[in-house]
PDB file of C-alpha atoms and ligand atoms in Angstrom:
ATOM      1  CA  UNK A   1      -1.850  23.290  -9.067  1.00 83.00           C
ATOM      2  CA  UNK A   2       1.761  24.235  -8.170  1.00 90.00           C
ATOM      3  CA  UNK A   3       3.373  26.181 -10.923  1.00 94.00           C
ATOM      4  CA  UNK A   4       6.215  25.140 -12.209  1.00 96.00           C
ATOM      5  CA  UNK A   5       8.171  27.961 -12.243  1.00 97.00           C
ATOM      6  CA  UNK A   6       8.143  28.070  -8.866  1.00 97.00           C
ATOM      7  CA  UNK A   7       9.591  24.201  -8.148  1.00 97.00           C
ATOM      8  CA  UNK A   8      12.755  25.329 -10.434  1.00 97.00           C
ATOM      9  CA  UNK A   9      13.101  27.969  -8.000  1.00 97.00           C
ATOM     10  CA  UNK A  10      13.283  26.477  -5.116  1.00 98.00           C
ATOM     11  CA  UNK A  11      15.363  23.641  -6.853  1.00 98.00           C
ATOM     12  CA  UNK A  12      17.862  26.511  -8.302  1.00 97.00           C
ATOM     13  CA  UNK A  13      18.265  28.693  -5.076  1.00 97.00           C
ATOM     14  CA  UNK A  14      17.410  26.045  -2.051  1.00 97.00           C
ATOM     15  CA  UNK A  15      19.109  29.214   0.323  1.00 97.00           C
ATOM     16  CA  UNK A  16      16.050  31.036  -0.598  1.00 97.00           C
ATOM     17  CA  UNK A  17      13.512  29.148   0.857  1.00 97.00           C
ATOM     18  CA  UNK A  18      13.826  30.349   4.140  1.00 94.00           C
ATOM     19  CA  UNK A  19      12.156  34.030   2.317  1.00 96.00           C
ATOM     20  CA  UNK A  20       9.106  32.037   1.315  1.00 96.00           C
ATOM     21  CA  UNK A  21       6.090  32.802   3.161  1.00 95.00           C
ATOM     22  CA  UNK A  22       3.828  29.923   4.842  1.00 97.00           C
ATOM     23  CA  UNK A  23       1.206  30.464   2.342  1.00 96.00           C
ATOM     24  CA  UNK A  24       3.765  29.195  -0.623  1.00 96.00           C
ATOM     25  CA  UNK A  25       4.927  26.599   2.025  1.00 97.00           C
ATOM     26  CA  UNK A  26       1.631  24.955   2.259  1.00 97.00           C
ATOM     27  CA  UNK A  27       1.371  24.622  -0.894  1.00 97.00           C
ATOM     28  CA  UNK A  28       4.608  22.599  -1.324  1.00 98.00           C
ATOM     29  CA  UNK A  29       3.331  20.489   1.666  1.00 98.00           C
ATOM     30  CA  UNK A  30      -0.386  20.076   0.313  1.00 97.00           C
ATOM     31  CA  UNK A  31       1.037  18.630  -3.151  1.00 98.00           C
ATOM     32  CA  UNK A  32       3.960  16.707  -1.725  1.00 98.00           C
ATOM     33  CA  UNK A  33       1.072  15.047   0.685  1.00 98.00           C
ATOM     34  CA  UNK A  34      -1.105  14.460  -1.974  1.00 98.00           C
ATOM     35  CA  UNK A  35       1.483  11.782  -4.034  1.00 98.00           C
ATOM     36  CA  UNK A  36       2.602  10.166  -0.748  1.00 98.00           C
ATOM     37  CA  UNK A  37      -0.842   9.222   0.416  1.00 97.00           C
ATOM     38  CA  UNK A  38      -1.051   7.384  -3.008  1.00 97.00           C
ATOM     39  CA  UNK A  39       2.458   5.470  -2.534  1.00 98.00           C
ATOM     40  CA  UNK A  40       2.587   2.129  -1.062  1.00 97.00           C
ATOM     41  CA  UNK A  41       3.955   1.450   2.490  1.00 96.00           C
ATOM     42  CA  UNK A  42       6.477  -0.971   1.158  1.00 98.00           C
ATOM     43  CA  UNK A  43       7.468   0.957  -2.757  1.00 98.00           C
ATOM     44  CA  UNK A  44       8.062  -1.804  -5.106  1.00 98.00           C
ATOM     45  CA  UNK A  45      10.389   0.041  -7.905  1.00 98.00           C
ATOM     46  CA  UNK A  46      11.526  -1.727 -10.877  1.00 97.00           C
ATOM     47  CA  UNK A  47      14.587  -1.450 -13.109  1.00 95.00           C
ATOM     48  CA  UNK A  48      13.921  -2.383 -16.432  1.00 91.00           C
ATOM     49  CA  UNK A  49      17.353  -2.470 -17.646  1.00 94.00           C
ATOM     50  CA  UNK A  50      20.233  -3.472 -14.663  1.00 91.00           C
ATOM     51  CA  UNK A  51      22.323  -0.778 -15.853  1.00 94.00           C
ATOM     52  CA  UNK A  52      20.061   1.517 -14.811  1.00 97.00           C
ATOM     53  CA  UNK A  53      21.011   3.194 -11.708  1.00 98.00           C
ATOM     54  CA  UNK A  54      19.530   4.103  -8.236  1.00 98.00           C
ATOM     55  CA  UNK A  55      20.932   6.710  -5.710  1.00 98.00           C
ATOM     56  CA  UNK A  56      19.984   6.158  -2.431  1.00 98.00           C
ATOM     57  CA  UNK A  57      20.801   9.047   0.053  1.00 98.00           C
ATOM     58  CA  UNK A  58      20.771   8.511   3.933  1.00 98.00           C
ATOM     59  CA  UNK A  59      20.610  11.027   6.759  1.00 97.00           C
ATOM     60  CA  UNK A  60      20.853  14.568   5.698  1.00 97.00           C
ATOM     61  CA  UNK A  61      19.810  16.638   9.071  1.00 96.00           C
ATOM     62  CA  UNK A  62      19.887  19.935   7.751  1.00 95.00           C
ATOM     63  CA  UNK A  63      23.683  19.404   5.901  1.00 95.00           C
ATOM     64  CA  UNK A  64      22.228  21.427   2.505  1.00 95.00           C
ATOM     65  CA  UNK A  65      25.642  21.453   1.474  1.00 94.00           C
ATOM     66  CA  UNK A  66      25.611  17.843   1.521  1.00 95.00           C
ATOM     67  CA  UNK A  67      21.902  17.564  -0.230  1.00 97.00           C
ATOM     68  CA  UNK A  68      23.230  20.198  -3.090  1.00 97.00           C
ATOM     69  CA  UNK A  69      26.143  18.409  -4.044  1.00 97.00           C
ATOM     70  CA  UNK A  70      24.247  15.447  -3.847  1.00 98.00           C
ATOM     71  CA  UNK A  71      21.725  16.834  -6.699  1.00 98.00           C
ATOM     72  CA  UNK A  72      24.595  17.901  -8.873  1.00 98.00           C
ATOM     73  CA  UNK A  73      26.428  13.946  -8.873  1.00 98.00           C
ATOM     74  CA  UNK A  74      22.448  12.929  -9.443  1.00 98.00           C
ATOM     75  CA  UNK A  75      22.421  15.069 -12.970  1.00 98.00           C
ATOM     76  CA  UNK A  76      26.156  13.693 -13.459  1.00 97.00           C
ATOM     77  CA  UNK A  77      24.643   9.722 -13.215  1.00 98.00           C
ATOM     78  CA  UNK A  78      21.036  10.280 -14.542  1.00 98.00           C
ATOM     79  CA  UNK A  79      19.633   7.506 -12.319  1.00 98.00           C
ATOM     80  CA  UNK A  80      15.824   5.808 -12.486  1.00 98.00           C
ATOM     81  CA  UNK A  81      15.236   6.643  -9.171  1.00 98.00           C
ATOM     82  CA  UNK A  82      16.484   8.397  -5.982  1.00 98.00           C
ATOM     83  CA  UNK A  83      15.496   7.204  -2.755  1.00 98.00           C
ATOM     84  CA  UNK A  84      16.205   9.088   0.311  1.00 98.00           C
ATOM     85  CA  UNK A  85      16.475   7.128   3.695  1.00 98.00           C
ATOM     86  CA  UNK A  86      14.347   9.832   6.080  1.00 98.00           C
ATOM     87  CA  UNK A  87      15.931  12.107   8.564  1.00 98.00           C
ATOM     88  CA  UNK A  88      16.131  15.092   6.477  1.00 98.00           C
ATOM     89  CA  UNK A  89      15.516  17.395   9.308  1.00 97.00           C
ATOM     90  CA  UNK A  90      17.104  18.111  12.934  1.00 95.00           C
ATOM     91  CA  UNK A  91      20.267  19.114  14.297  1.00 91.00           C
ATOM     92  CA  UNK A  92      21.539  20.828  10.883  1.00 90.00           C
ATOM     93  CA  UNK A  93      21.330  24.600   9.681  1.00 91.00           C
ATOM     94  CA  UNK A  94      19.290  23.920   6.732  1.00 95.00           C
ATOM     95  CA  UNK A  95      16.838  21.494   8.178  1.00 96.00           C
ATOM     96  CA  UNK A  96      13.396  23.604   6.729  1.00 98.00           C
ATOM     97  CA  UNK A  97      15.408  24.147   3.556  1.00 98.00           C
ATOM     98  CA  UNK A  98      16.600  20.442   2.897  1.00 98.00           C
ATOM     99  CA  UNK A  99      12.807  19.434   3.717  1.00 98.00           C
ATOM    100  CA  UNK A 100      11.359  21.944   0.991  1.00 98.00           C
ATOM    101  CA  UNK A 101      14.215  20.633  -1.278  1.00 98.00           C
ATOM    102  CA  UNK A 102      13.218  16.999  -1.268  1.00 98.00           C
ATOM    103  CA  UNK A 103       9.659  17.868  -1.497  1.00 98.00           C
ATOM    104  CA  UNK A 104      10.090  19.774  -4.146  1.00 98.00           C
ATOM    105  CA  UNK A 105      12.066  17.192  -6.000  1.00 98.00           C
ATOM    106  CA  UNK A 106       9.565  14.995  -5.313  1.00 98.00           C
ATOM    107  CA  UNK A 107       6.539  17.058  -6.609  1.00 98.00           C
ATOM    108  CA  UNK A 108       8.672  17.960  -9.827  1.00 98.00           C
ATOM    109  CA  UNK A 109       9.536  14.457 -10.643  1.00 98.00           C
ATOM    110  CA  UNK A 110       7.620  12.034  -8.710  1.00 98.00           C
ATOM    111  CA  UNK A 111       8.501   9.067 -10.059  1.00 98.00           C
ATOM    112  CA  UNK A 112      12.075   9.725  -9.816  1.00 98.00           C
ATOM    113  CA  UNK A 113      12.391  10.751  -6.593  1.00 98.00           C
ATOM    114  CA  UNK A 114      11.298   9.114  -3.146  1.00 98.00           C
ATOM    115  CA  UNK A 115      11.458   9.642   0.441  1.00 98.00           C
ATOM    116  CA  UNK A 116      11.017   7.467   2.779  1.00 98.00           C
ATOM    117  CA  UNK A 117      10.041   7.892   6.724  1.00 98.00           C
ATOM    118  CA  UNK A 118      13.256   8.010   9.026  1.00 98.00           C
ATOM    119  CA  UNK A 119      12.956   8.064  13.165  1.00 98.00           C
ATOM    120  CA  UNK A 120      13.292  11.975  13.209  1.00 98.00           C
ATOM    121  CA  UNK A 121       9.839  12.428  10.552  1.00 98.00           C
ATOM    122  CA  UNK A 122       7.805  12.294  14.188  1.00 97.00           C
ATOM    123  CA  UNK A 123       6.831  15.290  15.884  1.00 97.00           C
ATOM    124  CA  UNK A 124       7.849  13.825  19.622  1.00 96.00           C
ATOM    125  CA  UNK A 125      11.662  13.436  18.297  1.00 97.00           C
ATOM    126  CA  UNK A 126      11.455  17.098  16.351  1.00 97.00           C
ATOM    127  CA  UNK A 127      10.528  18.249  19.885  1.00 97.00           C
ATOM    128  CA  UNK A 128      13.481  17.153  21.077  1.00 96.00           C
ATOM    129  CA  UNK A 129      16.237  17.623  18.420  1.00 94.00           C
ATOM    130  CA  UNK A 130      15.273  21.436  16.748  1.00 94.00           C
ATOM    131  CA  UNK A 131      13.458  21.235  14.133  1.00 97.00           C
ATOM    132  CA  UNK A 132      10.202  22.054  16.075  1.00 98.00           C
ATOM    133  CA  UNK A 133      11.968  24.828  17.545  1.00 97.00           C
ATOM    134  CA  UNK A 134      13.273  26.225  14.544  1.00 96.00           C
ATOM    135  CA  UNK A 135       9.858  26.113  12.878  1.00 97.00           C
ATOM    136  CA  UNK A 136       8.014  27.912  15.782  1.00 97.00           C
ATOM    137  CA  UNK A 137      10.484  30.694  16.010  1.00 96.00           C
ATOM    138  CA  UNK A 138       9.786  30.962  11.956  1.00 96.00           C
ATOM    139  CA  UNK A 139       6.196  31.314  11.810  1.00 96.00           C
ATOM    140  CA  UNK A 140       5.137  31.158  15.609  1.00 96.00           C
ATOM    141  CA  UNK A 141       1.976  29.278  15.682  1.00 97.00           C
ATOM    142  CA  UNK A 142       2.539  25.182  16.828  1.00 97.00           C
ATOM    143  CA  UNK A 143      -0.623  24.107  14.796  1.00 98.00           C
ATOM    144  CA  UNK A 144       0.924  25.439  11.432  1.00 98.00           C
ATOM    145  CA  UNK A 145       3.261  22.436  12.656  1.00 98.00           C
ATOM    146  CA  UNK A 146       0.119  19.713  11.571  1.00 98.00           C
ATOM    147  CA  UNK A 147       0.992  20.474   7.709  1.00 98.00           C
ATOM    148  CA  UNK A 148       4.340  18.795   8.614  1.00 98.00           C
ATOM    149  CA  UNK A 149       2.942  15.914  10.627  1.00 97.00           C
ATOM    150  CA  UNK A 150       1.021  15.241   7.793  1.00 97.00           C
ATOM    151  CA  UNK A 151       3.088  14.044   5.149  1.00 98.00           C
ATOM    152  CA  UNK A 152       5.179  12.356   7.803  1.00 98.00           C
ATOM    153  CA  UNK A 153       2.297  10.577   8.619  1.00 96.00           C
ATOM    154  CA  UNK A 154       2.002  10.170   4.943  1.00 97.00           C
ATOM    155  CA  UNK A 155       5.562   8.273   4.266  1.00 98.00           C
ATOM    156  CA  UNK A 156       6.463   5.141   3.074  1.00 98.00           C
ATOM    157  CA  UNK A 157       8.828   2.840   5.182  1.00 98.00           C
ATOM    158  CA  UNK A 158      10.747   1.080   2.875  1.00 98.00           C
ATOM    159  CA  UNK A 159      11.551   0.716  -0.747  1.00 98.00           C
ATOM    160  CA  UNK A 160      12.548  -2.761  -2.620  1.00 98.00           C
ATOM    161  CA  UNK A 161      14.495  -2.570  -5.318  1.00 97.00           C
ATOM    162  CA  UNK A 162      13.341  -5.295  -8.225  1.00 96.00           C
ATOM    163  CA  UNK A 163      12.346  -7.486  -5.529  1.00 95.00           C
ATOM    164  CA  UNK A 164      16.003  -8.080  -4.451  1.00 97.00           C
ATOM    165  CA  UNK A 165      17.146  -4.791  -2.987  1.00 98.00           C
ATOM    166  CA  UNK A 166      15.689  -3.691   0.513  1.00 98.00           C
ATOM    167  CA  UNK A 167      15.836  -0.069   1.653  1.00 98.00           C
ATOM    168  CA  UNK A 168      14.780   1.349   4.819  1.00 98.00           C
ATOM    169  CA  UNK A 169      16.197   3.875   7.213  1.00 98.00           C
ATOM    170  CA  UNK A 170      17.020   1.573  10.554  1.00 98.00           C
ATOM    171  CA  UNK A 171      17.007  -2.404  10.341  1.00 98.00           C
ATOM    172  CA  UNK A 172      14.755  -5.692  10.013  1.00 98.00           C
ATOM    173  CA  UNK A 173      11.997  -5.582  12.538  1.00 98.00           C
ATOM    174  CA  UNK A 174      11.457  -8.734  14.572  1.00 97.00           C
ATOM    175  CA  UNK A 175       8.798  -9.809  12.700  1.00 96.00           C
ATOM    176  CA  UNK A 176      10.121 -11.224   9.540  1.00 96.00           C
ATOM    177  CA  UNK A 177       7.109 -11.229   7.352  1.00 95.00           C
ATOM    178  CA  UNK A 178       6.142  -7.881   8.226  1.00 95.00           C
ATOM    179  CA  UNK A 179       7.287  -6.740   4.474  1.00 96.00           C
ATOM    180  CA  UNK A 180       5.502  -8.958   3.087  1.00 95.00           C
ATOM    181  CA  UNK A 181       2.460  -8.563   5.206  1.00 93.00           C
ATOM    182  CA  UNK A 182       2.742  -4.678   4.553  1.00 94.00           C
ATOM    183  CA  UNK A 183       3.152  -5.186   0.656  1.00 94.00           C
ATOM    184  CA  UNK A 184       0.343  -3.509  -1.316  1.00 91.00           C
ATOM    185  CA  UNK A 185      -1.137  -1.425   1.406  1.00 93.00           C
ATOM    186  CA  UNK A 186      -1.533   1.980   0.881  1.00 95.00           C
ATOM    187  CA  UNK A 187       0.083   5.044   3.528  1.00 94.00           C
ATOM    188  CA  UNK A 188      -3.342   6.119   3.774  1.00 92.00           C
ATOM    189  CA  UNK A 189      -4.741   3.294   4.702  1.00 91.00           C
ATOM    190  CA  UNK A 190      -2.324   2.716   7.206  1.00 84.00           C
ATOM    191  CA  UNK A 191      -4.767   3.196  10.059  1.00 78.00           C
ATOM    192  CA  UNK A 192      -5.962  -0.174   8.828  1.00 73.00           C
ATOM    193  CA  UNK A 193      -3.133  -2.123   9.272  1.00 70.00           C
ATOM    194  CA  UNK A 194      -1.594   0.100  12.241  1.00 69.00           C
ATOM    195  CA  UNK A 195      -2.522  -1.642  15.704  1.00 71.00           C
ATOM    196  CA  UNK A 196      -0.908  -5.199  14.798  1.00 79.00           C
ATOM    197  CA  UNK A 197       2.055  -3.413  12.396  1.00 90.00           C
ATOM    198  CA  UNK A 198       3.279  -0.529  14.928  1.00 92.00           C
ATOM    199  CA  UNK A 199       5.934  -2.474  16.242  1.00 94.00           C
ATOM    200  CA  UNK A 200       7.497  -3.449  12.987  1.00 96.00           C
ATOM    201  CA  UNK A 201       7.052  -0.027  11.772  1.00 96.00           C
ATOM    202  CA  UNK A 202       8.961   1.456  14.926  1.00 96.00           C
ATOM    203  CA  UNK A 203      11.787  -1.398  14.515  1.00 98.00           C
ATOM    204  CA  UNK A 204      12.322  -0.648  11.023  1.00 98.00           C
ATOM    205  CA  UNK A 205      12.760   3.257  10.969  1.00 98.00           C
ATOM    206  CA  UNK A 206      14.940   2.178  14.723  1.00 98.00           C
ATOM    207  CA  UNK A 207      16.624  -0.480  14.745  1.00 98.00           C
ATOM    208  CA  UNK A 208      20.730  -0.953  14.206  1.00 98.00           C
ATOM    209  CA  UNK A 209      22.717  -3.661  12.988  1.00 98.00           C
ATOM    210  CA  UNK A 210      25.554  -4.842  15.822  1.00 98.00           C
ATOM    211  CA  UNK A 211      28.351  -7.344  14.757  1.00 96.00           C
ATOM    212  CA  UNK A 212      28.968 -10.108  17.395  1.00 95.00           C
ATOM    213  CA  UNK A 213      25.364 -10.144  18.099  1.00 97.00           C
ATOM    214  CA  UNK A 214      23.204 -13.359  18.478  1.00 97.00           C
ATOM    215  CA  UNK A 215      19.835 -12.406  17.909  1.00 98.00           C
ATOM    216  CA  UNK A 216      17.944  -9.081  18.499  1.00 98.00           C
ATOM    217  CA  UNK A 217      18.522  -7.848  22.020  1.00 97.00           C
ATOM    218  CA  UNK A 218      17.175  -4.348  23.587  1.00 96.00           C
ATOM    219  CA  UNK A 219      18.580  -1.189  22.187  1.00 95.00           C
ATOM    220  CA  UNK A 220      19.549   2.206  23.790  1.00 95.00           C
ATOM    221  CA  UNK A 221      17.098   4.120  21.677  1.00 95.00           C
ATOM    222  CA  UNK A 222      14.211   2.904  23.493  1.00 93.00           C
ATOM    223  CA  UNK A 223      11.505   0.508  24.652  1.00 92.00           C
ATOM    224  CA  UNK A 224      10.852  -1.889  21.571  1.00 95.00           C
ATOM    225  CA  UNK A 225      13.577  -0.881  19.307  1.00 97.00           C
ATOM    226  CA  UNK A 226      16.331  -3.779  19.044  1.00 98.00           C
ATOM    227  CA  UNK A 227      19.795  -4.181  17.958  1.00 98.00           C
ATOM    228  CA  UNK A 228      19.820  -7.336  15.161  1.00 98.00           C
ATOM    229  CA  UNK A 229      22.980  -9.785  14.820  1.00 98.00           C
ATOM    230  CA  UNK A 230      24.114 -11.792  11.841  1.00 98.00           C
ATOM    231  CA  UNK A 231      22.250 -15.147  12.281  1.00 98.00           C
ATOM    232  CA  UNK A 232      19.049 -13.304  12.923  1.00 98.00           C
ATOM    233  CA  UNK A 233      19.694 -11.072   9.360  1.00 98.00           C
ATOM    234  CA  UNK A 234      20.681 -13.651   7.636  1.00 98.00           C
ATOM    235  CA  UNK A 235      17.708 -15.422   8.216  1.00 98.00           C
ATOM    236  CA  UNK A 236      15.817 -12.376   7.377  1.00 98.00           C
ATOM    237  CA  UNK A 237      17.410 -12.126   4.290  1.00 98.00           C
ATOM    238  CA  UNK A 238      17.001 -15.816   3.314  1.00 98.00           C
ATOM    239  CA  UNK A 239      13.409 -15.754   4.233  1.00 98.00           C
ATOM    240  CA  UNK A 240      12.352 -12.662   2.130  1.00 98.00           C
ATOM    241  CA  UNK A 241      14.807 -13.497  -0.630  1.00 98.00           C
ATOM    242  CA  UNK A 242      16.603 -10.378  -0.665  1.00 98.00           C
ATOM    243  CA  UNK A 243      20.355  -9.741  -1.468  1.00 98.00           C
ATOM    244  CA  UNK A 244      20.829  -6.854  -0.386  1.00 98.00           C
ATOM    245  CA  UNK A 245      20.011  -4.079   2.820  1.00 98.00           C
ATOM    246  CA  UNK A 246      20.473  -0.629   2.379  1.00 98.00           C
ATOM    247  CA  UNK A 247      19.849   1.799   5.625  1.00 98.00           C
ATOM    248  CA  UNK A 248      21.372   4.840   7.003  1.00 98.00           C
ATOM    249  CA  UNK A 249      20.583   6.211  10.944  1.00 97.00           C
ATOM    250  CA  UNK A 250      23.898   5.773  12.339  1.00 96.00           C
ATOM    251  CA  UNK A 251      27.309   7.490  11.372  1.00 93.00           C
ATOM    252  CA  UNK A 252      30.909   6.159  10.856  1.00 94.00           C
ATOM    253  CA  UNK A 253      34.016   7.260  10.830  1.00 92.00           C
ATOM    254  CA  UNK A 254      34.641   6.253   6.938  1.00 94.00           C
ATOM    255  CA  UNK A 255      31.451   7.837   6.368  1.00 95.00           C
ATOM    256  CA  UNK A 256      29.359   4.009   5.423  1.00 98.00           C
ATOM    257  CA  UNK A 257      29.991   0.867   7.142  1.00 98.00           C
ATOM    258  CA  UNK A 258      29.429  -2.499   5.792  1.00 98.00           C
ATOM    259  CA  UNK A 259      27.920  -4.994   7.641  1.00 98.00           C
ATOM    260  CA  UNK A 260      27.120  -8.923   7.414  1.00 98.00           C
ATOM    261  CA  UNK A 261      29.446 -10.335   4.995  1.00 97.00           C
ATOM    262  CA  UNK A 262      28.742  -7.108   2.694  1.00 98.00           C
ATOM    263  CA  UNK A 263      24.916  -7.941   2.766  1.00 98.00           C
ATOM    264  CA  UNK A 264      23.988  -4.698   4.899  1.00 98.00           C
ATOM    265  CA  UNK A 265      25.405  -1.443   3.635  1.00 98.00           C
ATOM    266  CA  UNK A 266      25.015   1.567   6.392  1.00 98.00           C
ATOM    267  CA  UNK A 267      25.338   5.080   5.197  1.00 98.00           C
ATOM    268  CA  UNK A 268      24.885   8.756   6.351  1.00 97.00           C
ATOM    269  CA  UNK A 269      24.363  11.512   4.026  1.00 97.00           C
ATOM    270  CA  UNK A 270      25.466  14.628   6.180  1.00 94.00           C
ATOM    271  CA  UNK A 271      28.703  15.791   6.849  1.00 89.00           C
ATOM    272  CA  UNK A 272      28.314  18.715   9.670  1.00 70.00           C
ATOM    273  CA  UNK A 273      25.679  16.372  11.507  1.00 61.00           C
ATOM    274  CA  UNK A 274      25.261  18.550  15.196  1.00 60.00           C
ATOM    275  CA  UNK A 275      28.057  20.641  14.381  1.00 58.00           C
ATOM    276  CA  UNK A 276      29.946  19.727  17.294  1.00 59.00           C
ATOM    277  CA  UNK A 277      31.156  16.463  16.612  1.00 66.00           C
ATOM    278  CA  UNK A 278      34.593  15.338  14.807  1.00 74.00           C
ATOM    279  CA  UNK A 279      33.086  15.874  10.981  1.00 79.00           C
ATOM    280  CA  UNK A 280      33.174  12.849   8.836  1.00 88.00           C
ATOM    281  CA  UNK A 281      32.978  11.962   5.092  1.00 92.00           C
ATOM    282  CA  UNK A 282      29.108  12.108   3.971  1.00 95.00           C
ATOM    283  CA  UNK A 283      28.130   8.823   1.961  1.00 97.00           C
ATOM    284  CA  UNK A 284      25.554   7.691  -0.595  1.00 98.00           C
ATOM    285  CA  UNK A 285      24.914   4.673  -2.626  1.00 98.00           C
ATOM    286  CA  UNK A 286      25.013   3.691  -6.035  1.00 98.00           C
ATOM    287  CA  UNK A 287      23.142   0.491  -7.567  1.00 98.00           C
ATOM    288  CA  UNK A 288      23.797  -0.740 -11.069  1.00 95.00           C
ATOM    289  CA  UNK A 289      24.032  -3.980 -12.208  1.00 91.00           C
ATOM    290  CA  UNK A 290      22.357  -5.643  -9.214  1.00 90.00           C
ATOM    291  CA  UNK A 291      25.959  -4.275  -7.506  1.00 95.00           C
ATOM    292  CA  UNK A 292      25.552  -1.983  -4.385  1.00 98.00           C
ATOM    293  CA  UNK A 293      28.495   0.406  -4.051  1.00 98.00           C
ATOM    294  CA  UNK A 294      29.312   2.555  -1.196  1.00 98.00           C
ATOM    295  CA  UNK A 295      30.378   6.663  -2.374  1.00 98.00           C
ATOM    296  CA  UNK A 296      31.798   9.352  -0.497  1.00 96.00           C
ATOM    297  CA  UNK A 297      30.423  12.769  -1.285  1.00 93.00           C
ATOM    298  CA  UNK A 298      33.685  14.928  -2.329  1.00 81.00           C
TER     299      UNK A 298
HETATM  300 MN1   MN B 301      17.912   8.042  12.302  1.00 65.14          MN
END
C-alpha cells in the first residue's frame, strides 16, 4: 500500500517530484495502474443532484503552472468529479511532474478524479515530442519506460456524463456505435475487443472537428484519423442521444472554441504549450445544471 503521507506530498510540493527516486515512482505507477485496469473503456459517471459540478481539464503538456492553479479553482468549486482529457505529457517543462500529479490525484481520490487516454499517452508519439527523452536522461534505462506504457495502455477513452454528456480527447470516430459497442468493457480486457475497435479508438483520441465540412474527410495527423463536419456530428449526436461533446487536442486563440451550434466545446488546458509559440489563455470546463460552460484559467 501507498502511504498516505506521501500522496499529500507530492500533491503539496508537485516541484518536488522530480527528487523522487524510481523506486517511489513505481510505486505511484503500480497503484495508479491497478484502479485503471478496473475502469471501464467508456466511464459512465453519474450526477445525482444537477447542481453538482464536473471539471473537465484538456491538454496540459507539461504547463504545471496551469495544472496547479487548476487544483486550487477545483477546492474553490468542490466538484463530483474531475476528468482530464489526456495529453498530460510532452513539449512542457513539467511533463514527469504533471504525470505524477494526476496520478497521484487519482490514487488519493479515485472516484473523484479521472484521466482519460489522449494521442500523446503512446510511446511512438513520446518518442517524438520529449517526454521519452526527458525520462531517459532521468533515469537512463528505456525499459524503466514499460511502467509508463502500462497505465497508458491501461486508460479509458472516454467519459459520459449521466448519459448525456460525452467526453473524449479528439472527436467521434466513424463508426457511430462504437460507444455503445465499447460500453461495459473493461481496459483490461481490451485485448478482447481490440482488432475490430482499433480504428475507433485511434479516431477518437485523433480526430478534429472542422466547420464547413461535409462528412469526415482525411486528416493531416495521419493515415485513419479524420476531420468530422456538422451533418456527420449531428448525426452522431442524434444517434447516441447525447447533448453535449467535450474534447480538447487542438488550441485557440481564445483559449476554447465552440463548435456545431454550441454542441462541441474544444478546450486546451496549457498555457506555455512548446514554449515557442504566441501563448494563449489556458481553458477548462465547468458542468452544472446539465449547462456546459467554457473558463479561462486566470
Ligand atoms: Mn492531442
Amino acid at each position: 500500500m501507498i502511504e498516505q503521507s506521501f500522496l499529500n506530498k507530492i500533491i503539496k510540493y508537485p516541484y518536488k517530484i522530480a527528487k523522487l527516486n524510481f523506486n517511489q515512482l513505481i510505486l505511484v505507477f503500480h497503484e495508479a495502474f491497478k484502479l485503471f485496469r478496473e475502469e471501464a473503456l467508456i466511464l459512465e459517471l453519474k450526477k445525482d443532484n444537477p447542481q453538482e459540478k464536473v471539471i473537465v481539464i484538456g491538454d496540459l503538456h507539461g504547463d504545471l503552472k496551469s495544472l496547479m492553479r487548476l487544483l486550487d479553482i477545483i477546492n474553490l468549486e468542490n466538484p463530483k468529479y474531475v476528468i482530464f482529457l489526456g495529453d498530460i505529457v510532452d513539449r512542457g517543462l513539467y511533463q514527469l511532474e504533471c504525470l505524477i500529479l494526476v496520478l497521484a490525484l487519482k490514487i488519493k481520490e479515485s472516484n473523484k478524479y479521472y484521466l482519460l487516454r489522449g494521442n500523446h499517452e503512446t510511446l511512438e508519439v513520446n518518442r517524438n515530442y520529449g517526454f521519452f527523452q526527458d525520462f531517459l536522461n532521468r533515469f537512463k534505462d528505456p525499459k524503466k519506460f514499460n511502467h509508463v506504457t502500462a497505465i497508458y495502455n491501461a486508460l479509458p477513452y472516454s467519459a459520459l456524463i449521466n448519459e448525456s454528456i460525452l467526453c473524449l480527447h479528439g472527436g467521434i470516430p466513424e463508426e457511430f456505435n462504437a460507444i455503445n459497442r465499447l460500453r461495459g468493457i473493461k481496459t483490461s480486457e481490451i485485448n478482447l475487443t481490440y482488432e475490430n475497435a482499433a480504428k475507433s479508438l485511434l479516431q477518437i483520441m485523433w480526430n478534429d472537428p472542422k466547420p464547413n465540412l461535409k462528412g469526415f474527410t482525411v486528416s493531416f495527423r495521419g493515415r485513419d484519423i479524420r476531420f468530422f463536419g456538422e451533418d456527420v456530428f449531428t448525426d452522431f449526436m442524434r444517434e447516441n442521444q447525447l447533448d453535449y461533446l467535450i474534447r480538447a487536442h487542438e488550441r485557440f486563440p481564445d483559449g476554447y472554441k465552440w463548435f456545431f451550434n454550441k454542441q462541441l466545446l474544444s478546450i486546451f488546458s496549457s498555457a506555455n504549450y512548446r514554449g515557442t509559440l504566441t501563448p494563449i489563455p489556458a481553458s477548462y470546463a465547468i458542468i452544472r445544471n446539465k449547462i456546459v460552460i467554457p473558463k479561462i484559467i486566470s
